Short mmCIF file of C-alpha atoms and ligand atoms in Angstrom, two decimals:
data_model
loop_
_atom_site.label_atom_id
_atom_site.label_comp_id
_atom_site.label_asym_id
_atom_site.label_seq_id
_atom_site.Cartn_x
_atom_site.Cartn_y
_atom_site.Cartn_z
CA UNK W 1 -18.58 -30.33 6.78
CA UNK W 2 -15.21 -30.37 8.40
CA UNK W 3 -13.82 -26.84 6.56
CA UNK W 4 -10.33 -25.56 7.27
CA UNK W 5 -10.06 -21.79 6.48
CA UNK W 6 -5.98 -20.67 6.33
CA UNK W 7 -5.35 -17.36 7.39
CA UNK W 8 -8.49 -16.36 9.30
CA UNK W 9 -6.75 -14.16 11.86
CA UNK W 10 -5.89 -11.87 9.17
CA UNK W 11 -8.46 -9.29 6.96
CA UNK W 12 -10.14 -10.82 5.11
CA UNK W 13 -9.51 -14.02 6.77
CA UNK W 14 -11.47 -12.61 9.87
CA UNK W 15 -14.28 -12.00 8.25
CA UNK W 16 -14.88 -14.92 6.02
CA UNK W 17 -14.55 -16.91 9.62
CA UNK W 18 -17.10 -14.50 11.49
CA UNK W 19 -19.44 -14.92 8.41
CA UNK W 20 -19.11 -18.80 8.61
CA UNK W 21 -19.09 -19.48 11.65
CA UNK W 22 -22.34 -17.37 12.60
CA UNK W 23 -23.68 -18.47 9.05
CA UNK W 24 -23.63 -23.03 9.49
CA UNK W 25 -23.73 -23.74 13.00
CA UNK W 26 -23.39 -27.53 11.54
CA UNK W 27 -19.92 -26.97 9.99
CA UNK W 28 -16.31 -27.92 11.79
CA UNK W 29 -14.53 -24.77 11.22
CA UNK W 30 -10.73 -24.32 11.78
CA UNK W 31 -8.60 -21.86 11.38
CA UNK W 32 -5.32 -22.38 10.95
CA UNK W 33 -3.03 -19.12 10.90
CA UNK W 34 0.90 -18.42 11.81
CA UNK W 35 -0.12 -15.10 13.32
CA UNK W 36 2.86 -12.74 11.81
CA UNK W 37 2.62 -9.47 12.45
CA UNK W 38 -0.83 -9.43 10.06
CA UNK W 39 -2.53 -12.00 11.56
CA UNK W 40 -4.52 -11.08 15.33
CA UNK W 41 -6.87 -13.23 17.77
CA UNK W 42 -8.17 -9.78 18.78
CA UNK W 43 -9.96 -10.13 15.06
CA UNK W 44 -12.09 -13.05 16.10
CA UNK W 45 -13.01 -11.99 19.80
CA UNK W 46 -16.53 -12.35 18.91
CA UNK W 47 -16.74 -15.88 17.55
CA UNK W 48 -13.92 -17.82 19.77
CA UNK W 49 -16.09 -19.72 21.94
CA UNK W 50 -18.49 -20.43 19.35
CA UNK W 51 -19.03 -24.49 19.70
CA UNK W 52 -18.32 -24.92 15.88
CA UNK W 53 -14.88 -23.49 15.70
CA UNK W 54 -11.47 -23.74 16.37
CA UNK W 55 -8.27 -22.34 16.43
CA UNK W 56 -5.13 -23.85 15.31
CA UNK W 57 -1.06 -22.21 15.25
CA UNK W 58 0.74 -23.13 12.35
CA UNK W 59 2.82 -22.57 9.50
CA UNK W 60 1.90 -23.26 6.14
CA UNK W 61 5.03 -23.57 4.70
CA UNK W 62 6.27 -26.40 7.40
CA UNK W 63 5.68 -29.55 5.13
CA UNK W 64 5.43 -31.62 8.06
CA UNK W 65 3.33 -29.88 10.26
CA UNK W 66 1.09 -29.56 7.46
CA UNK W 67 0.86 -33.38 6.78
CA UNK W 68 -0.16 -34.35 10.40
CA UNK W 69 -2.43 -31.82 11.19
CA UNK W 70 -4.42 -33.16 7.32
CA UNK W 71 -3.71 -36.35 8.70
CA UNK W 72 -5.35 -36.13 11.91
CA UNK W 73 -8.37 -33.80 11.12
CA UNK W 74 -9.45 -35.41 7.75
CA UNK W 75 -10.61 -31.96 6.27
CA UNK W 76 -13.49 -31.93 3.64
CA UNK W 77 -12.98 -28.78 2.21
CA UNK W 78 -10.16 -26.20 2.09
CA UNK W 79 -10.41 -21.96 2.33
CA UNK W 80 -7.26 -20.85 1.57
CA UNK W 81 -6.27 -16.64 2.80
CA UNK W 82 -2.83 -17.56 4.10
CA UNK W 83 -0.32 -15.27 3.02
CA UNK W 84 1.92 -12.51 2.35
CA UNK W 85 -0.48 -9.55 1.43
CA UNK W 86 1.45 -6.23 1.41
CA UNK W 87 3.18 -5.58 -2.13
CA UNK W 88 5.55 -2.98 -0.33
CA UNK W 89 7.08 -5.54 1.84
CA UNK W 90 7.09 -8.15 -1.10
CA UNK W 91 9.62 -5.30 -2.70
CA UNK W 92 12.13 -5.53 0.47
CA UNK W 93 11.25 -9.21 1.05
CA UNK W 94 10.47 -11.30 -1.79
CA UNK W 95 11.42 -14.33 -0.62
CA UNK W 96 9.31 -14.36 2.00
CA UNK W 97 6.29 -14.04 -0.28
CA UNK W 98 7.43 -17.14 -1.54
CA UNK W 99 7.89 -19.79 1.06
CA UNK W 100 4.33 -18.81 2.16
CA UNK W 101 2.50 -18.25 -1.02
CA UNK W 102 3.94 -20.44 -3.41
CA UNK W 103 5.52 -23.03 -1.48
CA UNK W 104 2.52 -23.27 1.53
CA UNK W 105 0.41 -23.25 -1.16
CA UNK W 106 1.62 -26.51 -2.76
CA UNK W 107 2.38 -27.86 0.83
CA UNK W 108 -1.24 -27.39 1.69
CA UNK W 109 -2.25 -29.03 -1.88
CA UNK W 110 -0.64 -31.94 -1.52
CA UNK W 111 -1.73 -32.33 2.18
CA UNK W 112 -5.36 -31.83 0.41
CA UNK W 113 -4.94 -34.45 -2.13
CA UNK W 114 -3.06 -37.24 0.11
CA UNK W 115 -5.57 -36.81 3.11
CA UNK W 116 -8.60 -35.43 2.19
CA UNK W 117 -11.87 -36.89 0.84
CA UNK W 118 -12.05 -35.13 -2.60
CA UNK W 119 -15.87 -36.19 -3.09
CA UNK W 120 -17.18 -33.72 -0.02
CA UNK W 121 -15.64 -30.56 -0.42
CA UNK W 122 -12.95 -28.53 -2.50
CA UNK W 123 -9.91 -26.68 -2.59
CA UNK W 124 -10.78 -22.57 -2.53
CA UNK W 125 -7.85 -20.44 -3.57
CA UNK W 126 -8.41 -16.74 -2.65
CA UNK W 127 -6.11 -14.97 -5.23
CA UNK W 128 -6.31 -10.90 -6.46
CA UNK W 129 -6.80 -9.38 -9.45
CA UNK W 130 -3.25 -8.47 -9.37
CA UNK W 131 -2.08 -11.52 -11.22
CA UNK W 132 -3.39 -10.03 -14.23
CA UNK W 133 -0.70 -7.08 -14.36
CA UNK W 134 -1.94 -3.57 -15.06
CA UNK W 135 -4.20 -1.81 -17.32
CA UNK W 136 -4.09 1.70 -19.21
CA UNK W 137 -7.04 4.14 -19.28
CA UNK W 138 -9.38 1.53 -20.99
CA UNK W 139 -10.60 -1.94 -20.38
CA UNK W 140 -11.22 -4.51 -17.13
CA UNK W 141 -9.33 -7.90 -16.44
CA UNK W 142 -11.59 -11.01 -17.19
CA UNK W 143 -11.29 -14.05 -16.18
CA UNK W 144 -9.68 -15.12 -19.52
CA UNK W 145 -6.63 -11.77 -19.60
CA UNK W 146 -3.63 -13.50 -19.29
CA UNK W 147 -1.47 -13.39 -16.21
CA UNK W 148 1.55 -10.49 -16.20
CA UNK W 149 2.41 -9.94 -12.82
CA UNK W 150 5.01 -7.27 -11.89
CA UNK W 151 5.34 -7.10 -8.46
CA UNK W 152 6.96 -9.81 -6.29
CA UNK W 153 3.68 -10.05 -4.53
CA UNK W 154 1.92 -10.41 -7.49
CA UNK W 155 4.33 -12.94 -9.24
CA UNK W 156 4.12 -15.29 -5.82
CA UNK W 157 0.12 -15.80 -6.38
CA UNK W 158 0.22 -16.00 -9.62
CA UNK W 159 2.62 -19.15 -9.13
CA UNK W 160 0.49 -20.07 -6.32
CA UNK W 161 -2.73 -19.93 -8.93
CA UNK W 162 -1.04 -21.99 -11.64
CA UNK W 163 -0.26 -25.21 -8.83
CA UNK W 164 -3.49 -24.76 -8.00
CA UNK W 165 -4.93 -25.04 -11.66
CA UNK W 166 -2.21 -27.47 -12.26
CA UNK W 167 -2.87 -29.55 -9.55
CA UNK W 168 -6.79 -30.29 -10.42
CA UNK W 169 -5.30 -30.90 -14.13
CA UNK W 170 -2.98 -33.46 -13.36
CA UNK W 171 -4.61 -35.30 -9.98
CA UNK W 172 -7.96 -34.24 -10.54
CA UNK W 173 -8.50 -32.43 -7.35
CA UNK W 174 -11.80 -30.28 -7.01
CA UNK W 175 -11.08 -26.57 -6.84
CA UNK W 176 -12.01 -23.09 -7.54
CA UNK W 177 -10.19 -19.90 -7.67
CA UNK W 178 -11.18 -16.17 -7.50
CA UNK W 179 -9.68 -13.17 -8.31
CA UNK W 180 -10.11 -9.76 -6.33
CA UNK W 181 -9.94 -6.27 -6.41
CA UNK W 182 -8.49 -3.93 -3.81
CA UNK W 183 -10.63 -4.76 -0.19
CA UNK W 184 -11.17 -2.56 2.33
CA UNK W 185 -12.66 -2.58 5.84
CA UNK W 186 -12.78 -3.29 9.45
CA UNK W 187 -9.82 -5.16 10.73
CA UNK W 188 -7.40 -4.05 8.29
CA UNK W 189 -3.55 -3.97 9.11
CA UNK W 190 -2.45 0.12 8.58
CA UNK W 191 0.12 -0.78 6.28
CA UNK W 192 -2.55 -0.40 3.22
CA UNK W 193 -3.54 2.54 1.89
CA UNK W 194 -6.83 3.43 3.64
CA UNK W 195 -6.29 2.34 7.12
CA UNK W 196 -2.25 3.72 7.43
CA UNK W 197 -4.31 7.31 6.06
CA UNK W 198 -7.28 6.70 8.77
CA UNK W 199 -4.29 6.16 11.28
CA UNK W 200 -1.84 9.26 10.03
CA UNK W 201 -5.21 11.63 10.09
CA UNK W 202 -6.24 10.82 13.77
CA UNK W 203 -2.45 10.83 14.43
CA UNK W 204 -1.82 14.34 12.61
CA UNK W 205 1.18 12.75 10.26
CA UNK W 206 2.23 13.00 6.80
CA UNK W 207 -0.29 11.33 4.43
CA UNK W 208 2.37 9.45 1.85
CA UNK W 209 0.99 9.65 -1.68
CA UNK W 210 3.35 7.47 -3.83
CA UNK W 211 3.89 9.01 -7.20
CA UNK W 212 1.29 11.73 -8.41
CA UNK W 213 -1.68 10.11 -6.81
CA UNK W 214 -2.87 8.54 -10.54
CA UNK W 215 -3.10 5.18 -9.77
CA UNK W 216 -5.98 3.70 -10.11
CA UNK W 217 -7.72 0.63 -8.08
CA UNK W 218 -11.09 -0.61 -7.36
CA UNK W 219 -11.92 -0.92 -3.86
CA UNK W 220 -14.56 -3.70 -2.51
CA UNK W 221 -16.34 -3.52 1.14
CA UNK W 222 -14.33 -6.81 2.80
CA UNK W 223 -17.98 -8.00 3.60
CA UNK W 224 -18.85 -7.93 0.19
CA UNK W 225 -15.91 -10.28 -0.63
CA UNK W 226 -16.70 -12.50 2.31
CA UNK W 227 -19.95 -13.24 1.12
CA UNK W 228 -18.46 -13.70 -2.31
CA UNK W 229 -16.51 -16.20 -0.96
CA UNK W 230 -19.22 -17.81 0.75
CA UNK W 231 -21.71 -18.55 -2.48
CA UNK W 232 -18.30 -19.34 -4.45
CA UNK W 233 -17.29 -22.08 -2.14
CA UNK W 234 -20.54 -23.71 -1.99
CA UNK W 235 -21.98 -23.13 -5.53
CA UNK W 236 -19.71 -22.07 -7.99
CA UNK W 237 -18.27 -24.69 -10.66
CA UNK W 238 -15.26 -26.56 -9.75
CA UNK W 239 -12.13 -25.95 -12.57
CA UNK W 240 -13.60 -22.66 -12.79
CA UNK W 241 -11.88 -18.68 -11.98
CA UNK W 242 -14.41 -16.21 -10.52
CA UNK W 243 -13.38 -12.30 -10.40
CA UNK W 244 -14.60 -10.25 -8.13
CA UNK W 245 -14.98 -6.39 -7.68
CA UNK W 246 -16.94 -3.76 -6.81
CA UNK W 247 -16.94 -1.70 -9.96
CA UNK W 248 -16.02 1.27 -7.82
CA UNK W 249 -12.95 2.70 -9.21
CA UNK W 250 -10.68 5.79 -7.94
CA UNK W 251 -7.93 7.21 -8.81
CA UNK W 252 -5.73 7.61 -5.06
CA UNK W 253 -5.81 11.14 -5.09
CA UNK W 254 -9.89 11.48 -5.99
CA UNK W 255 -10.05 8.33 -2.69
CA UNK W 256 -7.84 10.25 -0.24
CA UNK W 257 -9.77 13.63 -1.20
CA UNK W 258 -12.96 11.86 -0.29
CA UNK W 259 -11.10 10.22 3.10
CA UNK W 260 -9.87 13.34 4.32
CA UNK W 261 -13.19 15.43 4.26
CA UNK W 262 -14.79 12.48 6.35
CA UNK W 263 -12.55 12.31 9.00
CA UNK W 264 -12.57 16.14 8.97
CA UNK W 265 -16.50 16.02 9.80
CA UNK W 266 -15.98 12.83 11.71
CA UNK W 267 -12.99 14.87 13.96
CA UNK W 268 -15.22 17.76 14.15
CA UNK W 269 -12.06 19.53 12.63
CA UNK W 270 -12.11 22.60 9.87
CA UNK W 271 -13.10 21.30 6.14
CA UNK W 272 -9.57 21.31 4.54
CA UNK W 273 -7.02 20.31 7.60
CA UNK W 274 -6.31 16.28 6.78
CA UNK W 275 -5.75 17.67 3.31
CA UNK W 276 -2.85 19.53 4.81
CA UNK W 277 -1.29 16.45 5.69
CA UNK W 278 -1.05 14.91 1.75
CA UNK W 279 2.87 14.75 0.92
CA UNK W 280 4.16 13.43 -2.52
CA UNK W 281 7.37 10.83 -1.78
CA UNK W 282 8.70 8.75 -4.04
CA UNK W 283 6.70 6.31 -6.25
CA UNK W 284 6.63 2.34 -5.22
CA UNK W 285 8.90 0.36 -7.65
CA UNK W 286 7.44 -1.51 -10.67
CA UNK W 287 3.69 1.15 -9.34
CA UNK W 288 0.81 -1.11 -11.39
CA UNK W 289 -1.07 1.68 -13.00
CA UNK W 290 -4.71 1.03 -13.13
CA UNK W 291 -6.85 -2.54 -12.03
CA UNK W 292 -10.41 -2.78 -12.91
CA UNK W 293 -12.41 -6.00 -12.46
CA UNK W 294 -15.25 -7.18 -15.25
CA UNK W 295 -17.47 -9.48 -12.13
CA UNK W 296 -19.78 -10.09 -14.51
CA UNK W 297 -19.87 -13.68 -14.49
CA UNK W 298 -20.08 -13.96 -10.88
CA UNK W 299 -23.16 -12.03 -10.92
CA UNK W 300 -24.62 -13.97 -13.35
CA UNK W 301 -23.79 -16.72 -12.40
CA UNK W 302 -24.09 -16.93 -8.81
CA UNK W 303 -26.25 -13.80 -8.07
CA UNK W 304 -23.94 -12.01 -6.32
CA UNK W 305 -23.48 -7.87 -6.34
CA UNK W 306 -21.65 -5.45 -3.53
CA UNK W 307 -24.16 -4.17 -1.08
CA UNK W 308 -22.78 -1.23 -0.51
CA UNK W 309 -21.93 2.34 -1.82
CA UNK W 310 -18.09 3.31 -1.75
CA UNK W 311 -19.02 6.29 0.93
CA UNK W 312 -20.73 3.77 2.57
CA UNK W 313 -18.42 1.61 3.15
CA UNK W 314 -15.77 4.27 3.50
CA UNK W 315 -18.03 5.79 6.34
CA UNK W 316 -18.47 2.51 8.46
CA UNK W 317 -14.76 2.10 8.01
CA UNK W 318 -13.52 5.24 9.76
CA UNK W 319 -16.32 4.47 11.94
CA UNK W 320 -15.17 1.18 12.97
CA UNK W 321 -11.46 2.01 13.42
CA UNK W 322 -12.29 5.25 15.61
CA UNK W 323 -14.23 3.63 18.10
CA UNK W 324 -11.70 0.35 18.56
CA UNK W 325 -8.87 3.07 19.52
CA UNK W 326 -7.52 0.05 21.77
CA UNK W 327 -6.99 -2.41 18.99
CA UNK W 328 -5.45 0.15 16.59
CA UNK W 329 -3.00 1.45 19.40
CA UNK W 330 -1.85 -2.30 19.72
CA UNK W 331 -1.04 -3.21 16.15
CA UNK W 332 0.71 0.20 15.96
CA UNK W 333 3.01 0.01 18.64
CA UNK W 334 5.80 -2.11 18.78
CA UNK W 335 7.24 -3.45 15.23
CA UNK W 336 4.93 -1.53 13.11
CA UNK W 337 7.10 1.31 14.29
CA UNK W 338 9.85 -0.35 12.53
CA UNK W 339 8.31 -0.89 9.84
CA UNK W 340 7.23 2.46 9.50
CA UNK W 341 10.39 3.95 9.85
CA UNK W 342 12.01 2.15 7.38
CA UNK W 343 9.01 2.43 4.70
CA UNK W 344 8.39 5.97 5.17
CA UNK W 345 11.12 8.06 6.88
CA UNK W 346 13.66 8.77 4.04
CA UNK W 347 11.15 7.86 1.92
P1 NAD L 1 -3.47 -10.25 5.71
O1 NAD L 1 -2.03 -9.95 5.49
O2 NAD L 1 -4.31 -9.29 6.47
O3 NAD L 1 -3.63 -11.66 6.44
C1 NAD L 1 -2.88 -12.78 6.08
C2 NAD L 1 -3.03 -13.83 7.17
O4 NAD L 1 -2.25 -14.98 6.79
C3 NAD L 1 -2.51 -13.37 8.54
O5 NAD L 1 -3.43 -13.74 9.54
C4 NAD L 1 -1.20 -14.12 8.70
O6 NAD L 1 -0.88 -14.39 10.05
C5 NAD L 1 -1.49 -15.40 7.91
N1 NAD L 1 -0.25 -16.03 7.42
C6 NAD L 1 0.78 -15.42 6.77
N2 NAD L 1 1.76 -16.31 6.51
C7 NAD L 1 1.32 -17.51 6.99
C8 NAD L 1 1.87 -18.81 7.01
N3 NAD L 1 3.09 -19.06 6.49
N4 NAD L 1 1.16 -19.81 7.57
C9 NAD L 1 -0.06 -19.57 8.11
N5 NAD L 1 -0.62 -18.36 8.13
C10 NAD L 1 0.05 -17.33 7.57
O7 NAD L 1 -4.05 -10.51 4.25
P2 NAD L 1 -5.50 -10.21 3.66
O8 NAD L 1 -5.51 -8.84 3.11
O9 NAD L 1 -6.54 -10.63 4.64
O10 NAD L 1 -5.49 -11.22 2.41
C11 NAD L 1 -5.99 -12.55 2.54
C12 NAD L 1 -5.89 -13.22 1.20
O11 NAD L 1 -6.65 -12.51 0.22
C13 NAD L 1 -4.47 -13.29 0.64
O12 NAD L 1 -4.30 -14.54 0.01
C14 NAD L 1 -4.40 -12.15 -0.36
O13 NAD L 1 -3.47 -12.42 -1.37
C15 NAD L 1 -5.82 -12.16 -0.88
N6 NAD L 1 -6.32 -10.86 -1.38
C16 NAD L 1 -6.22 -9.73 -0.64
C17 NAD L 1 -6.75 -8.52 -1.11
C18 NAD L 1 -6.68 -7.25 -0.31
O14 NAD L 1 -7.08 -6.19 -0.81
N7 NAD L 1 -6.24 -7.25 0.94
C19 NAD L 1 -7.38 -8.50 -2.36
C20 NAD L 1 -7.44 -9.68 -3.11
C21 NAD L 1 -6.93 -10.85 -2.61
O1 TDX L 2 1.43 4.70 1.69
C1 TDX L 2 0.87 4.42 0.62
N1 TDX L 2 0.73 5.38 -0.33
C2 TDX L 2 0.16 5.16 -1.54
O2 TDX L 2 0.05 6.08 -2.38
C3 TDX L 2 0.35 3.10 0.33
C4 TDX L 2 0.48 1.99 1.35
C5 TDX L 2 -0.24 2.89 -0.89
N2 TDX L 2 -0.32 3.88 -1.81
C6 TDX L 2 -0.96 3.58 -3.13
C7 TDX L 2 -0.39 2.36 -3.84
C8 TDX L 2 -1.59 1.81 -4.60
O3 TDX L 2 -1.72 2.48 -5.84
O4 TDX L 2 -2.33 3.26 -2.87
C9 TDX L 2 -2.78 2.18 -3.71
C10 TDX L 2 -3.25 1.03 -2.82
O5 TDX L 2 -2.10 0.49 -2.18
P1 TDX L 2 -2.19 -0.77 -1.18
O6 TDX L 2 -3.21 -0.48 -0.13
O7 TDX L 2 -0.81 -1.10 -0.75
O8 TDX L 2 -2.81 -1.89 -2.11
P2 TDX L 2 -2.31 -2.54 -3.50
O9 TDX L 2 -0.87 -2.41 -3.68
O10 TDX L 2 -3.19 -1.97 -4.59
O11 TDX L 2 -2.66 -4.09 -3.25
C11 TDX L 2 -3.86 -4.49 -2.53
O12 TDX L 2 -4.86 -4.93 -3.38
C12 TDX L 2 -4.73 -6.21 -3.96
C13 TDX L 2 -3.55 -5.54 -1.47
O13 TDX L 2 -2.49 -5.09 -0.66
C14 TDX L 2 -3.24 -6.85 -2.06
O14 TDX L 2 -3.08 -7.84 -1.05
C15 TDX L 2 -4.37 -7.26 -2.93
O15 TDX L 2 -4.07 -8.47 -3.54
#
């Protein structure tokens, strides 16, 4: 199995290669990622020399980059991360979210179907459960709610989710898409909610709650999606839309409550001080209210469940990120100062 996995270097990417490559020592795997400011080699230290994998720079959305490197390396199967994750930046940016997620998307998709040998593998879409819009108090997204995005994050995968359906429609090409909830984890870029609040507590800075704190999302342990991903790629039906979630949800405020008395103990510092640090600004345009995710057919299906509790996860997290001080210094130096500037300042 010759498997190309796009955006490995990033999250989630990292640790759907770490599981894969450690998991089928038979399998080719490559990862092909642009590295932007999300994406980081210093994700995959641990499985780099591994005999069965590979590392390739590249841009999704560069049509003809795409079509040699399908046309040299004959790919049986297709993981597809790549993207533009952060919904913020999708709000300055939008057209950014699409030439990666919409139109590398259908690059990669016709690369797929022109070069690849449909009968040995498929084409995985990793998609969120943001597609779906929002919810109110009640209710969880299936996979049968229609799609109303409302961010341009959103809007660019659910585009990229319709070529993809589209695509094994009209040319018959083998796929499967899932659906997620909010992940969280080692590895994470602090521009997301829990690892910019990890990073502002051991910093001492202002902890930016947008709004009143009322949204609500359900969070997943990023292992707990990369194993997802792993039974979905090899046994799940092709034509077919998993969701997945942890059925953990929490309203920000109740999750940044729970954060800050963590790192207090974790800090050794007074019960109460990272709570000192919560500041109201002003809500994030077109705020999605609520997601919940019904993973019901997954688990019946495919036998899948999370393996961990939310403070469980939540505790390795801060764990992880306070003893790699080096790795979080690096992706917070530089641009990300930028960034944060301009996201947060006058905010
Ligand atoms: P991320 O931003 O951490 O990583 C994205 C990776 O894609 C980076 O390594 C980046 O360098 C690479 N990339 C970006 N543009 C590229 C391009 N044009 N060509 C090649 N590589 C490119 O994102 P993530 O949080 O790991 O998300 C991975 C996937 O999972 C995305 O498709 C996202 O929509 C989806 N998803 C994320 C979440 C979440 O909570 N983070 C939840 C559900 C679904
Ligand atoms: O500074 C912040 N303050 C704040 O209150 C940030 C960054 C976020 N928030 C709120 C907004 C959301 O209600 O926290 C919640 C989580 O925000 P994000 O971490 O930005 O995630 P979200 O917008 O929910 O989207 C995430 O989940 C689905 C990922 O970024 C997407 O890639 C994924 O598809």
């Amino acid at each position: 199995m010759k498997l190309l996995i796009t955006g490995g270097a990033g999250f989630i990417g990292s640790h759907v290669v770490r599981l894969f490559v450690n998991k089928y020592p038979g399998y080719e795997i490559i990862n092909l990622d642009k590295l932007t400011y999300a994406g980081n080699l210093e994700n995959l230290k641990d499985v780099e020399d591994a005999s069965n994998y590979r590392f390739v720079k590249g841009d999704i959305s560069d049509l003809d980059f795409i079509n040699k490197l399908f046309e040299k390396e004959k790919f049986n199967g297709v993981i597809h991360l790549a993207a533009e994750s952060h919904v913020d930046r999708s709000i300055t940016n939008p057209l950014d979210f699409v030439e990666t997620n919409v139109i590398g998307t259908v690059n990669l998709l016709n690369a797929y179907k022109a070069y690849c040998d449909l009968s040995t593998g498929r084409f995985y879409h990793i998609s969120t459960d943001e597609v779906y819009g929002e919810l109110g108090d009640e209710g969880k997204f299936t996979e049968s709610t229609p799609y109303h995005p409302n961010s341009p994050y959103s809007a660019s995968k659910a585009s990229s989710d319709h070529f993809v359906r589209a695509y094994g429609t009209t040319y018959n090409l083998p796929y499967v898409i899932s659906n997620c909830s909010n992940n969280y984890g080692s590895h994470q870029f602090p521009e997301k909610l829990i690892p910019l609040f990890i990073h502002n507590i051991k910093t001492r800075k202002p902890l930016p709650v947008y709004g009143k704190g009322e949204n609500i999302r359900d969070w997943l342990w990023v292992n707990d999606h990369a194993r997802a991903i792993d039974v979905i790629y090899h046994n799940g039906r092709n034509g077919e839309t998993y969701n997945i979630g942890g059925n953990n949800e929490w309203k920000n405020i109740d999750l940044i409550h729970l954060l800050c008395s963590q790192m207090d103990q974790k800090l050794n510092r007074p019960e109460g001080t990272s709570e000192q640090l919560i500041t109201y600004v002003k809500d994030r345009a077109g705020h999605d209210f609520r997601y919940a995710i019904d993973s019901s057919k997954l688990m019946a299906e495919l036998g899948w469940e999370p393996s961990v509790t939310f403070e469980e996860g939540l505790s390795k997290t801060i764990d992880w990120y306070l003893e790699n001080k080096e790795w979080l210094d690096h992706v917070t130096s530089g641009e990300y100062q930028n960034y944060y500037n301009e996201q947060y300042v006058l905010r």
